[in-house]
Short mmCIF file of C-alpha atoms and ligand atoms in Angstrom, two decimals:
data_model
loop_
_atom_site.label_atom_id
_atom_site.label_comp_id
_atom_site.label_asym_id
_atom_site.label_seq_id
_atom_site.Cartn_x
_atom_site.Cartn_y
_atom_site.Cartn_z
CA UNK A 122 -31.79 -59.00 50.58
CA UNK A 123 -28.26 -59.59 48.65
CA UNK A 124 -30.49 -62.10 47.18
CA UNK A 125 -32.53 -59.68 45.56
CA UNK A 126 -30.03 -56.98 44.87
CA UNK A 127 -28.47 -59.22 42.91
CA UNK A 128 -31.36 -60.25 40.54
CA UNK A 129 -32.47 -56.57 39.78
CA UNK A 130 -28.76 -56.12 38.85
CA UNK A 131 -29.22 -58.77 36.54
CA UNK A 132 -32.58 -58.16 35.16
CA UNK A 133 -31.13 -54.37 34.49
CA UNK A 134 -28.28 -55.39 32.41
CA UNK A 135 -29.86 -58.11 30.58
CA UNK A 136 -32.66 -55.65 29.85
CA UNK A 137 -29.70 -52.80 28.96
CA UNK A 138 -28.25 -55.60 26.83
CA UNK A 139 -31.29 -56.15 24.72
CA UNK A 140 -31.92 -52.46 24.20
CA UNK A 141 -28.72 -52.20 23.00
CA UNK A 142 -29.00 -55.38 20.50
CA UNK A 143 -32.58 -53.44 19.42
CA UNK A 144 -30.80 -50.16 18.84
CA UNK A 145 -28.24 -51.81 16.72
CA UNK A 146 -30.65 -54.33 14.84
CA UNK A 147 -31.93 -50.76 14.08
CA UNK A 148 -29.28 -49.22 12.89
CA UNK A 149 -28.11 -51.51 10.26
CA UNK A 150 -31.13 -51.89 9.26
CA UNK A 151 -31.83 -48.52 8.33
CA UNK A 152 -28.38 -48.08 7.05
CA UNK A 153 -28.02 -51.91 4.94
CA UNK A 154 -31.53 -52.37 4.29
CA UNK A 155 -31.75 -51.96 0.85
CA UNK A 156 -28.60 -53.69 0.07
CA UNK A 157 -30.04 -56.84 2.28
CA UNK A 158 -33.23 -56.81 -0.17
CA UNK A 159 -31.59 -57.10 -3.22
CA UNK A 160 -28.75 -58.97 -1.90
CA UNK A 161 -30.97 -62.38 -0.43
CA UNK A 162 -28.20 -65.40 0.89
CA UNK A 163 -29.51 -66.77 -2.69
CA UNK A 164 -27.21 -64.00 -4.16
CA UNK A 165 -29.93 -62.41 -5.64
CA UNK A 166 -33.56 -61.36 -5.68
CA UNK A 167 -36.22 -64.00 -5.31
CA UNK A 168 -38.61 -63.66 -7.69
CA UNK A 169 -38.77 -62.18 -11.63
CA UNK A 170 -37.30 -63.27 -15.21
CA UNK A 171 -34.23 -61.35 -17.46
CA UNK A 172 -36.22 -62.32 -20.92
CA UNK A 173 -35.08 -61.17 -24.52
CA UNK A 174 -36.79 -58.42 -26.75
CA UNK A 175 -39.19 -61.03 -27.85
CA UNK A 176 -40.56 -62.52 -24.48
CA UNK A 177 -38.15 -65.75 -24.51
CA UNK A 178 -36.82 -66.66 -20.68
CA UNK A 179 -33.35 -66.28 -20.24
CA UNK A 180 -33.27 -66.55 -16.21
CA UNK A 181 -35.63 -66.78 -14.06
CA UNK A 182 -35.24 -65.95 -10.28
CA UNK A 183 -37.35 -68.18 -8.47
CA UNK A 184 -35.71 -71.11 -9.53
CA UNK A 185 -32.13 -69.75 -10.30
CA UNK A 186 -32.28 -71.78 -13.54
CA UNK A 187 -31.64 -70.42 -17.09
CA UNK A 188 -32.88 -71.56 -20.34
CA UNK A 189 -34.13 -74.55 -21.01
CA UNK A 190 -32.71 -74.45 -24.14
CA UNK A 191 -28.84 -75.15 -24.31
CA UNK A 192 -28.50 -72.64 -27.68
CA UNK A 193 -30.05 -70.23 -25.84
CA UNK A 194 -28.57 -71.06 -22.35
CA UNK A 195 -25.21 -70.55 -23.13
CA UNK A 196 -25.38 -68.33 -26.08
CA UNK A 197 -26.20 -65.38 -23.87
CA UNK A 198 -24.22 -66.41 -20.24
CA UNK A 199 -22.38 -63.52 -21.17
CA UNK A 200 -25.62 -61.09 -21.70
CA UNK A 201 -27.12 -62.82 -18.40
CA UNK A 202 -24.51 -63.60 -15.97
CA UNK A 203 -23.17 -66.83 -14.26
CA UNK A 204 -24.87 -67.80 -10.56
CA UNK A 205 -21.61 -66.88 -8.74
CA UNK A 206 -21.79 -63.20 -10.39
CA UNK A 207 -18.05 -63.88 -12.49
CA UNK A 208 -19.09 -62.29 -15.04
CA UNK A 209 -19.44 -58.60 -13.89
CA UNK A 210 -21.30 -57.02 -16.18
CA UNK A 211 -24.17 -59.47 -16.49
CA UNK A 212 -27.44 -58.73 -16.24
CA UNK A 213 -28.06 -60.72 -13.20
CA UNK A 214 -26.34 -58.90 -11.38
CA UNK A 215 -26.06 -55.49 -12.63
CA UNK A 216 -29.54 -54.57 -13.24
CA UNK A 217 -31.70 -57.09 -10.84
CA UNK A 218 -31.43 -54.73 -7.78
CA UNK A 219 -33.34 -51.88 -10.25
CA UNK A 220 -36.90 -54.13 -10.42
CA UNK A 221 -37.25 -53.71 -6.48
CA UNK A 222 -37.09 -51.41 -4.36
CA UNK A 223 -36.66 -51.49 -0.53
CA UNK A 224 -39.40 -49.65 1.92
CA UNK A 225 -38.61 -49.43 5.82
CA UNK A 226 -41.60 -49.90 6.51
CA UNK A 227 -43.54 -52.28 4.02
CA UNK A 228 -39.98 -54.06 3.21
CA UNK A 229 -39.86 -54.64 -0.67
CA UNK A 230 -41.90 -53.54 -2.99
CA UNK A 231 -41.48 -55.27 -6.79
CA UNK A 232 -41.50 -52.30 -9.17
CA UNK A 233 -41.30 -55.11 -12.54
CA UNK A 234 -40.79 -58.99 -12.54
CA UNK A 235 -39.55 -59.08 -15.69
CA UNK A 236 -36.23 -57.65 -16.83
CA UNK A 237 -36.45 -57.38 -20.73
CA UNK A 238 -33.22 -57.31 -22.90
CA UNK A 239 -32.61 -55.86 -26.31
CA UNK A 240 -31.07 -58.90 -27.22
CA UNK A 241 -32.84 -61.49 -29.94
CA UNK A 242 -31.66 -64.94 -28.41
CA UNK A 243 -32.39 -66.41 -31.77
CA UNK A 244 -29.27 -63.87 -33.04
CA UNK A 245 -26.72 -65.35 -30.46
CA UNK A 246 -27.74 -68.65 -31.29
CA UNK A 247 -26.80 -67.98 -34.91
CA UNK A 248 -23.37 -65.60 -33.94
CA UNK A 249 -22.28 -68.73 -31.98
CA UNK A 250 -23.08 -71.50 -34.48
CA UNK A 251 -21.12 -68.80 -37.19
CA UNK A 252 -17.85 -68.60 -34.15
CA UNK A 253 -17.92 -72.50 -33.88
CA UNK A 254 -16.04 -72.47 -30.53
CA UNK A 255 -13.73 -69.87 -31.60
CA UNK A 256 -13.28 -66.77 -29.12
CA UNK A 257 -13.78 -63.39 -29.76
CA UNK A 258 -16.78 -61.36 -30.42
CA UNK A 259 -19.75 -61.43 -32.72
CA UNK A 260 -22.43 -58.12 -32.16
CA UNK A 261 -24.70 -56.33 -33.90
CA UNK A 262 -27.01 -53.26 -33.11
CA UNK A 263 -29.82 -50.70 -34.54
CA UNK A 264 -27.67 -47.88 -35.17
CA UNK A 265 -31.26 -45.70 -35.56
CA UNK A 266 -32.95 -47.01 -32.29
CA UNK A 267 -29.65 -48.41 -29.74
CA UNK A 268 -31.14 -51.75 -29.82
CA UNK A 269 -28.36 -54.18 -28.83
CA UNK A 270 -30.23 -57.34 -30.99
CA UNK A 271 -26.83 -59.29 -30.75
CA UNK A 272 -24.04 -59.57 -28.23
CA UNK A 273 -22.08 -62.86 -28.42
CA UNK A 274 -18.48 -63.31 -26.19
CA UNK A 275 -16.61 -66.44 -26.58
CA UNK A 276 -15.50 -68.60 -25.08
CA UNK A 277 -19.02 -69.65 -23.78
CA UNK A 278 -20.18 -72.67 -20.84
CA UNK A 279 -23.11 -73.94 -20.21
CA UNK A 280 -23.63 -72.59 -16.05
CA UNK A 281 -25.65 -75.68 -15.42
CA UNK A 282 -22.29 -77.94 -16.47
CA UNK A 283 -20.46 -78.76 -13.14
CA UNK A 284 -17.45 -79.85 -15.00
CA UNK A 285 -17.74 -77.14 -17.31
CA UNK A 286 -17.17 -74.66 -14.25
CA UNK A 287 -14.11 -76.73 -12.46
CA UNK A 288 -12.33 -76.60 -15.61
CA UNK A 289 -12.82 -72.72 -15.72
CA UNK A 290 -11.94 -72.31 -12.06
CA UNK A 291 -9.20 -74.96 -12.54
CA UNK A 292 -7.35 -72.44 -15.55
CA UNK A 293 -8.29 -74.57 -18.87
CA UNK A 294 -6.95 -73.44 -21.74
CA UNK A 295 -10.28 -73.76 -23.73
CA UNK A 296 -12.14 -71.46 -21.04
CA UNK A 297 -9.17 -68.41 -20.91
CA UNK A 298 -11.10 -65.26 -20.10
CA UNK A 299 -14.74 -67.43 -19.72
CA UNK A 300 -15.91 -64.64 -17.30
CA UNK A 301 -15.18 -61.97 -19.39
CA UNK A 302 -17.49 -60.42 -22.21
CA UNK A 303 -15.18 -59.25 -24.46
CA UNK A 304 -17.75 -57.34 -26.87
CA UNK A 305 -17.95 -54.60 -23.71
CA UNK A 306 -14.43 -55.32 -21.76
CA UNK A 307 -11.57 -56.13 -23.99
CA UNK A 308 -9.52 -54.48 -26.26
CA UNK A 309 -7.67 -55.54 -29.23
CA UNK A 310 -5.36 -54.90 -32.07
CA UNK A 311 -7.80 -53.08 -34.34
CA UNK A 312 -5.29 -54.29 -37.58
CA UNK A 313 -6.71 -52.68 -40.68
CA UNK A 314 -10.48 -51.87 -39.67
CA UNK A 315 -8.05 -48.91 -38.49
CA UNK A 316 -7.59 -47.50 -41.97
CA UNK A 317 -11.13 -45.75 -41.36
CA UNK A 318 -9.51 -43.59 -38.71
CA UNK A 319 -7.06 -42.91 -40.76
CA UNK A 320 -8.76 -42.48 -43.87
CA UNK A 321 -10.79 -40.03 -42.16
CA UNK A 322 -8.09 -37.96 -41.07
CA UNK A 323 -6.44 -37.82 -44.45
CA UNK A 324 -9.39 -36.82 -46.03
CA UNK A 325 -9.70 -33.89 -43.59
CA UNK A 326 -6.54 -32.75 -43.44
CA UNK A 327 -4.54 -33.57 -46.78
CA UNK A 328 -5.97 -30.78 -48.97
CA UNK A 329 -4.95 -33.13 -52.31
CA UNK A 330 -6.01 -36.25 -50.76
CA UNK A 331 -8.55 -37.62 -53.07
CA UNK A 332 -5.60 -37.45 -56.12
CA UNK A 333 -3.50 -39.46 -53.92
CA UNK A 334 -1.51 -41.84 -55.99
CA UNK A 335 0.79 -44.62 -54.47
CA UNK A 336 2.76 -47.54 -56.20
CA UNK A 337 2.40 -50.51 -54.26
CA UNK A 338 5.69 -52.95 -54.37
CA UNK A 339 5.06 -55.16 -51.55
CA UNK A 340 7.22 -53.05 -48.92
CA UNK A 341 8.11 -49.88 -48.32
CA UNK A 342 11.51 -49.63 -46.50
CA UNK A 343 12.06 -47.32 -43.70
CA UNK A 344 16.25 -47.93 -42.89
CA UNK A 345 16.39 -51.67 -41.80
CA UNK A 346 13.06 -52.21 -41.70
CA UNK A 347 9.92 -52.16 -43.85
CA UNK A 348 6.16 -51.83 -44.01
CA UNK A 349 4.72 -54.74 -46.22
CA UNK A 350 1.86 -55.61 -47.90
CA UNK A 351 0.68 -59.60 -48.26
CA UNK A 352 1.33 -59.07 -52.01
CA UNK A 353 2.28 -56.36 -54.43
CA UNK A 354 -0.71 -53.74 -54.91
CA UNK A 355 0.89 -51.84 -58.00
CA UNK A 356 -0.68 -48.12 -58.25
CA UNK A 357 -3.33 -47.19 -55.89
CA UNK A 358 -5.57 -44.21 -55.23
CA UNK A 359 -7.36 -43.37 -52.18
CA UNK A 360 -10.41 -45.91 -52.60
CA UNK A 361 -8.33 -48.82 -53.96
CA UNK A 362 -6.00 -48.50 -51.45
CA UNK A 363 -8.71 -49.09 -48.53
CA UNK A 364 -10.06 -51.73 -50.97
CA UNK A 365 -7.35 -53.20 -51.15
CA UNK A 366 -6.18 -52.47 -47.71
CA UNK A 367 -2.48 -51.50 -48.81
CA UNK A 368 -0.27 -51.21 -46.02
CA UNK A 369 2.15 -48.89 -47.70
CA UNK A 370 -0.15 -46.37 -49.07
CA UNK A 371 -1.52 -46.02 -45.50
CA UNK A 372 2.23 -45.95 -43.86
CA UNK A 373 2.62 -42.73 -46.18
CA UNK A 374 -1.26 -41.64 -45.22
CA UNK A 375 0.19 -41.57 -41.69
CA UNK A 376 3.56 -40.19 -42.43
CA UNK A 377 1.86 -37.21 -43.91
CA UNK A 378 -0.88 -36.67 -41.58
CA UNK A 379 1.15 -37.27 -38.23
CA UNK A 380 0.48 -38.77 -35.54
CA UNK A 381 -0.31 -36.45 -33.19
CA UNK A 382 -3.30 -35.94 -35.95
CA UNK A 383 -4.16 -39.60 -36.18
CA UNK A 384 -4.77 -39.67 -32.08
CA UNK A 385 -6.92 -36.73 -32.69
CA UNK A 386 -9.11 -38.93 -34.86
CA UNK A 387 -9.16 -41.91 -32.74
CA UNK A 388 -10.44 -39.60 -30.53
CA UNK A 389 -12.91 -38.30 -32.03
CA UNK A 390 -14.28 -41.65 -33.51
CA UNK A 391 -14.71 -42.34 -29.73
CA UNK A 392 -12.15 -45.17 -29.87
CA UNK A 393 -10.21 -43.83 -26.63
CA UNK A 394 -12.96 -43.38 -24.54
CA UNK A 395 -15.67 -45.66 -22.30
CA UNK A 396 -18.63 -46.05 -23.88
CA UNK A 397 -21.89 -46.38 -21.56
CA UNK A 398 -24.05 -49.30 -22.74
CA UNK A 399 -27.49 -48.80 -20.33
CA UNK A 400 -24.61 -48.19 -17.56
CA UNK A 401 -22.11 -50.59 -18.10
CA UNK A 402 -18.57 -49.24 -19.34
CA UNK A 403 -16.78 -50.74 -21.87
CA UNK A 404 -13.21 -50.56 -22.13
CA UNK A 405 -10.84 -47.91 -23.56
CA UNK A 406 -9.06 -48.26 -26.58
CA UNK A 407 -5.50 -46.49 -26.92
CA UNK A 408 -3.57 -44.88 -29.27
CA UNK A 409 -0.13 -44.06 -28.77
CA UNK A 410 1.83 -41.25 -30.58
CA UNK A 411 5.52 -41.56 -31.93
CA UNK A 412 7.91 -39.34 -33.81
CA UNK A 413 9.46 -42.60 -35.37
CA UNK A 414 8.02 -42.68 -38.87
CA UNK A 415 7.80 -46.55 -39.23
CA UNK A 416 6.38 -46.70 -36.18
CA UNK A 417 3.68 -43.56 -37.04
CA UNK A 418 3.58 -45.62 -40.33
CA UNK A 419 2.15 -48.82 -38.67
CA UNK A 420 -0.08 -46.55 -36.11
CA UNK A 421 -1.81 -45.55 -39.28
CA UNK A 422 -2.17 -49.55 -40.57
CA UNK A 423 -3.72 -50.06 -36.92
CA UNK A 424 -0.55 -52.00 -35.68
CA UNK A 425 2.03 -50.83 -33.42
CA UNK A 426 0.01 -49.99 -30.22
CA UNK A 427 -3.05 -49.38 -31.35
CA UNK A 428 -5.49 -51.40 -29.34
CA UNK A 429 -9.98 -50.66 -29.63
CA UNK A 430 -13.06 -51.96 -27.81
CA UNK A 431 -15.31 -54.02 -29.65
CA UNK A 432 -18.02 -51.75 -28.51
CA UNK A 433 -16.71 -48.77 -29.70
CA UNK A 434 -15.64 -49.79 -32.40
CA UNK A 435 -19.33 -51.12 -33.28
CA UNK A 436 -20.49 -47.44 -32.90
CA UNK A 437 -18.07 -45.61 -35.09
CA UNK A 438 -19.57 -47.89 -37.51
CA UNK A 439 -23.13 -46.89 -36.08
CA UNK A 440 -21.93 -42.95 -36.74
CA UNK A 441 -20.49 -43.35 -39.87
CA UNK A 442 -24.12 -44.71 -41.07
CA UNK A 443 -25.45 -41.85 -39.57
CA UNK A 444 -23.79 -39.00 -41.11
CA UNK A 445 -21.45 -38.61 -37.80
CA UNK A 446 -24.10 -39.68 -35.03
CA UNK A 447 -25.69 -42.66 -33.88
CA UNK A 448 -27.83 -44.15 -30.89
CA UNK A 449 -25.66 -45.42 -28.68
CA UNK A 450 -26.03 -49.02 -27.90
CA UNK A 451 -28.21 -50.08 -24.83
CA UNK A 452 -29.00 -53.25 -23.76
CA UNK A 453 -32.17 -52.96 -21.45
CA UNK A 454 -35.59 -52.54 -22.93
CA UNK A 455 -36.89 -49.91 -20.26
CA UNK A 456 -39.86 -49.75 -18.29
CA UNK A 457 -41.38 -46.73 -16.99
CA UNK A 458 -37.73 -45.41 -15.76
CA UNK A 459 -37.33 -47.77 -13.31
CA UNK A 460 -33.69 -48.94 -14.89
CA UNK A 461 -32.53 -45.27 -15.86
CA UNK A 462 -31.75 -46.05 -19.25
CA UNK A 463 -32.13 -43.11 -21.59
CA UNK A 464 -32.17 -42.84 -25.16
CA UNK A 465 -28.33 -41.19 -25.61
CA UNK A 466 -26.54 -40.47 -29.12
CA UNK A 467 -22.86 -41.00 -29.36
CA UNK A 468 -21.49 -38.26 -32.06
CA UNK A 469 -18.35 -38.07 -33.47
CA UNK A 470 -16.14 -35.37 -34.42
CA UNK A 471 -15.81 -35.97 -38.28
CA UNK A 472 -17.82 -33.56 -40.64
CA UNK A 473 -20.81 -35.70 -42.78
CA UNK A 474 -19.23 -35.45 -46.21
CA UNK A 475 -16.16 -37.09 -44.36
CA UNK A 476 -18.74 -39.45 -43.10
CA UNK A 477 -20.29 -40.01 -46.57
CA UNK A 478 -16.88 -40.11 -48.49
CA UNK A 479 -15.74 -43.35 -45.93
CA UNK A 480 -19.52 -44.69 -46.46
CA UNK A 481 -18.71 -44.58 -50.19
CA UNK A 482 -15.42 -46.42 -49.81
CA UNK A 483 -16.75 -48.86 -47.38
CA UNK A 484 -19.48 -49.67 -49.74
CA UNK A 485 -16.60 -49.86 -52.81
CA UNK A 486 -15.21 -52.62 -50.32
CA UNK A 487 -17.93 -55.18 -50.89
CA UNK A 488 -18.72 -54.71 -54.10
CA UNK A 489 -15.66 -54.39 -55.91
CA UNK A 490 -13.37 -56.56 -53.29
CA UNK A 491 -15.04 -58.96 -50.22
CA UNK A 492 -17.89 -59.86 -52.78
CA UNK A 493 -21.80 -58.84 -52.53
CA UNK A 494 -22.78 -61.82 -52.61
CA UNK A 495 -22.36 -62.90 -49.43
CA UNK A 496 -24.91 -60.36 -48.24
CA UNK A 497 -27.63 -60.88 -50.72
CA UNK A 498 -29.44 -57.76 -51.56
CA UNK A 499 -28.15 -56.14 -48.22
CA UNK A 500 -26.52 -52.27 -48.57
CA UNK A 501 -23.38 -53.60 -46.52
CA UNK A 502 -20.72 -51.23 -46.19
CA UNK A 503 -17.54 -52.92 -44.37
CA UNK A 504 -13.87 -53.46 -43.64
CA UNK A 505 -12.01 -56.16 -42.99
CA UNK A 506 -8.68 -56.56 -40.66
CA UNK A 507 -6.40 -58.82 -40.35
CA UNK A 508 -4.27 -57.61 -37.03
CA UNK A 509 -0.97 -59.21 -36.74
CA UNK A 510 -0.59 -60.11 -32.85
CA UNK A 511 3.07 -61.17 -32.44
CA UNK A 512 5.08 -64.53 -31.79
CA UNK A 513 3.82 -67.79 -33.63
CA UNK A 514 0.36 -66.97 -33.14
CA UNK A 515 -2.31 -66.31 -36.11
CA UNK A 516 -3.86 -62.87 -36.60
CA UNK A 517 -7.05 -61.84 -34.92
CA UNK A 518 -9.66 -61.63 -38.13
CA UNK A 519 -11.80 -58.57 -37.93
CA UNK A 520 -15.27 -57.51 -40.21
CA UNK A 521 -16.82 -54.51 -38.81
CA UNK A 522 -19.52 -52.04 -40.73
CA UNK A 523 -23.03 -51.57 -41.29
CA UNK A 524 -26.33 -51.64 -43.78
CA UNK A 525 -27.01 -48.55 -45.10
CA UNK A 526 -31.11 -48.92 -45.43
CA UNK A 527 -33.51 -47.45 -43.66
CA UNK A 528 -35.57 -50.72 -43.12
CA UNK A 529 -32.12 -52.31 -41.41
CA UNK A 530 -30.19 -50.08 -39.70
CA UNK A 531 -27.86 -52.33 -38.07
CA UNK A 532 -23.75 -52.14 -37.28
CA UNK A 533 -21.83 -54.53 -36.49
CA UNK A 534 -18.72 -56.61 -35.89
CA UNK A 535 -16.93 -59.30 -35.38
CA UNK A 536 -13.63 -60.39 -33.57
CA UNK A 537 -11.94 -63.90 -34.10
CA UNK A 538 -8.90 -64.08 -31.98
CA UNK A 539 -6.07 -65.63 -33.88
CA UNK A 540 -8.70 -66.38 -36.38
CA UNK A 541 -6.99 -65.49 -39.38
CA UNK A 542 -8.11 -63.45 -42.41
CA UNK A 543 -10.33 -60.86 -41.71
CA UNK A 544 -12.41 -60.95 -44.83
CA UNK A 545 -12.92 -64.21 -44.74
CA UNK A 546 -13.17 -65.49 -41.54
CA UNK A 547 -14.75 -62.92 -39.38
CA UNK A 548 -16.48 -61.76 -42.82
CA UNK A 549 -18.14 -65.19 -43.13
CA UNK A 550 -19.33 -64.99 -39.43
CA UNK A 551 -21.05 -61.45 -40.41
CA UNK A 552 -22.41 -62.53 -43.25
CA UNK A 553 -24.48 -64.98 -41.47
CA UNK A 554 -25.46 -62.68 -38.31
CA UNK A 555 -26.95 -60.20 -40.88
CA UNK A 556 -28.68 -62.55 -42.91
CA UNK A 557 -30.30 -64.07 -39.94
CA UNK A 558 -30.80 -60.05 -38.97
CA UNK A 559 -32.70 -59.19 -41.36
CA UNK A 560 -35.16 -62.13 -42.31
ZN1 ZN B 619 0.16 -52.56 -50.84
#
């Protein structure tokens, strides 16, 4: 009899036991479900491809392998994403959970197995050849449609290189920031592509801007110190001082029209705010405001504090185009809604015939002063910048713009860290990226 009590004891708590295992298998399972379909132990979905605007494989699920194609591999890691996830706004990540979804009671349910990008691989082949190992950032977009066709992030590594990856985990030198795209997550010293912001606000709020005259002697002092110019410009007007990128006349520029008025225009050129690329955020820029006059001065050359995103930077150049608004850029070709990208414009604040009067001057820069030839036939209207970063180090070359034509409506720019001249350097690198744009 004790016998027997003591086996129905035992065969009512194991039984209360497994209930209560059921009733919590349950529970998670209604509540982590979808997160444990789209989240396999492989890291990822099982199945499905991330391929560019013209059908070419970029990653394919099943086998967790990339490219076969080493250009093409690690030309767009950044676009695509590493295996481990590092890089955070990849595509592998970000967007793969979107092409399932996750049914209690049929489990999951493929709405797409293919995942197609904006991007034309055969353009970050050619923006890495034109970087040649250097970092920084080489993109270009339709400013008419929000294609992305171009989004290059140096440094680069090849994800199916073991030693590649140590020496990235391990802190090499030649792999600082590896993880990070820095065409949506950095910021840098804008240097003189910052004249446009300026320019802008001048020619809104200086009543007698356009007979602005300046003599250029190489520096203007300001008590001890000075704001100087490479060489000595001699007299400019408004145009040949952007041309010419004079950082004297645009000291005074930003002497006159203050800098609580210069933020304004950062502002509105959408420089201090996020920018949502099909969901991802890019970083902010920053603009800080001073009563010091040398230090206003340099604000206004795109020195002192300044600091811009890639990204948004790329856009301005997008709105200016576009009379003051643009598409703004997306990377996901969409299918049906399943990834929630819609078509968005970015605006900014500045009135058209500002818009058209920086056009014209941008346009004056590559005639008269970075040379047309370069661009062929091409409409390009650009500036350069050559942003001075501190200590021993060389300058961070800039060449940002766009091609005013309806039959290539692209922005663009370009980032070299502590590449050196901006017209050259970064200008070379654009050149290239455009011409391979717009076979
Ligand atoms: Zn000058």
């Amino acid at each position: 009899m004790k016998r027997l009590k003591f086996r129905t004891i035992f065969v009512m708590l194991f039984t209360g036991m497994l209930i209560f295992g059921m009733l919590a298998l349950l529970f998670f399972y209604i509540r982590d479900g979808a997160y444990w379909a789209a989240h396999r132990p492989s890291g990822s979905i099982t199945s499905g491809q991330i391929v560019d605007r013209n059908g070419t494989v970029l990653y394919d699920y099943g086998g967790r392998s990339y490219s076969e194609d080493y250009e093409t591999r690690v030309s767009t890691i950044h676009a695509v994403g590493d295996r481990t996830g590092s890089i955070a706004t990849g595509a592998r990540q970000v967007f793969a959970g979107k092409m399932s979804d996750f049914n209690l009671i049929t489990g999951i349910n493929a709405k797409t197995d293919q995942l197609k990008l904006t991007l034309d691989a055969r353009l970050n082949v050619t923006a890495m050849d034109a970087m040649n190992g250097r970092k920084g950032v080489a993109a270009l977009y339709n400013y008419r449609t929000g294609d992305v066709l171009c989004m290059f992030s140096g440094p680069v590594f090849d994800p199916d290189d073991k030693a590649q990856l140590e020496a990235i985990n391990s802190g090499a030198e030649a792999y600082t920031g590896a993880y990070l795209n820095r065409f949506l997550s950095s910021t840098y010293t804008p240097g003189s592509t910052f004249k446009i912001v300026t320019t802008a606000a001048a020619l809104e709020t200086l009543p007698d801007v356009e007979d602005f005259s300046f003599r250029c002697t190489g520096s203007v002092s300001y008590g001890d110190h000075s704001v100087t110019c490479p060489r000595e410009h001699g007299w400019q007007n408004l145009t040949d001082a952007l041309a010419n990128s004079c950082n004297g006349a645009y000291a005074e520029l930003a002497n006159r029209v203050g800098s609580e008025t210069l933020e304004t225009y950062a502002q509105q050129a959408g420089l201090l705010d996020s920018v949502s690329v099909s969901g991802l955020k890019t970083a902010k820029g920053s603009f800080t405001t001073t009563s010091v006059p040398i230090d206003e001065g340099w604000s206004g050359v795109g020195q002192y504090k300044d600091l811009v995103n890639p990204c948004a930077e790329m856009t301005l150049m997008g709105c200016i185009a576009g009379g003051g608004t643009a598409a703004t850029p997306k990377l996901v070709v969409e299918q049906g809604g399943i990834f929630g990208v819609k078509p968005e414009t970015s605006a900014i604040g500045w009135q058209s015939a500002t818009c058209q009067r920086v056009k014209e001057m941008m346009r004056n820069n590559v005639v008269n002063h970075y040379g047309q030839d370069q661009f062929g036939e091409l409409p390009v209207c650009a500036k350069s910048g050559t942003a001075e970063v501190g200590g021993d180090k060389a300058p961070h070359a800039w060449f940002t713009g766009f091609v005013d034509s309806d039959q290539y409506p692209y922005a663009f720019v370009v980032v070299i860290e502590n590449g050196g001249w901006g017209s050259s350097e970064a200008g070379s690198v654009a050149a290239r990226l455009l011409e391979a744009a717009c076979e």
